[in-house]
Amino acid sequence: MAADTVTVVVLVALLASVAQSVTAFGFALISVPSMVFVLDVQDVVVVVSILALATEVLLAFRIWADVRWRTVGGLLMGSWIGMPVGLFVLVRAPEEALRLMVGVVAVVLASAIAAGIRITARGTATEVAVGGAAGLLGTSTGMSGPPVVAYLVGRGDEKDEFRAVITMYFLIGSVTAVALFFAVGVVTRDALLLALAGLPAVYAGSVLGNWLASRIDAILFRRMVIALLLATALSGVGFSIQRLVS
């Protein structure tokens, strides 16, 4: 395992954790397109899922009282349906096709967030559908957040309720995803070591993000994060296309 690979993972984990702590989204959307430059997609999805789980554990103790469990349950029900489908794609699809898919999905999802797209439908069926899409994306690309973000924003949740629901959904969903990865044997030794190397950066990013949250304009920071997401994802698409045609 090359030192430069470890450095990239640690720096990306730090940046993504800061963004997650300030905006409540963005960890996987920053991490996945960045790490595919130095790792196979399967390893990226595993590493990011483990690191994302760590960020959610850090947040969970602060949001417990605000969790709306009925909403979390509906989202998880759908997610548990979608996860095996996404896992099948991760295991079966060719590496370069996966790499291109990650870039394209990241561009689409980041663009949707930038455009302020919201899911305005309500009810358990909608929650299951949103969770299903998130679960499929989570185990195939590591990026499960945007469908859930679009649904919760469209519902008009207060800030504390939004953070509580999305954090608890991601926490339980990440535990499930990581368990599935172990069950089907896609967790490699290198992926585990890289995840362990990134954990201190996740903690440091969480502390820094919490400090920044009260000192930086949230709207400006959100725009900066989205610009970074788009730039990284577009670079990843270009890199993947170059690999496919070369």
Tab-separated table of C-alpha atoms in Angstrom, residues 15 44 67 74 87-88 100 105 111 121 124 132 139 153 172-173 177-178 185 189 215 221 230 232:
chain	number	residue	atom	x	y	z
A	15	LEU	CA	-12.074	17.455	4.177
A	44	VAL	CA	-13.404	2.951	-2.239
A	67	VAL	CA	-34.987	11.497	15.784
A	74	GLY	CA	-39.692	3.896	6.278
A	87	LEU	CA	-24.212	-4.876	-4.012
A	88	PHE	CA	-24.839	-7.128	-7.023
A	100	LEU	CA	-17.434	5.823	-14.895
A	105	VAL	CA	-23.797	9.512	-10.532
A	111	SER	CA	-26.210	18.954	-9.724
A	121	ALA	CA	-44.486	13.512	-2.192
A	124	THR	CA	-44.625	5.579	3.777
A	132	GLY	CA	-34.668	1.981	-1.960
A	139	THR	CA	-23.855	-0.292	-1.930
A	153	VAL	CA	-35.583	19.122	2.428
A	172	ILE	CA	-28.110	2.194	10.697
A	173	GLY	CA	-27.774	2.026	6.910
A	177	ALA	CA	-23.915	-1.957	4.284
A	178	VAL	CA	-20.631	-2.765	6.025
A	185	GLY	CA	-16.163	-10.946	0.910
A	189	ARG	CA	-7.029	-6.056	4.033
A	215	ARG	CA	-18.165	30.892	12.431
A	221	PHE	CA	-19.903	27.024	2.646
A	230	LEU	CA	-18.946	18.992	-9.195
A	232	THR	CA	-14.178	16.372	-8.471
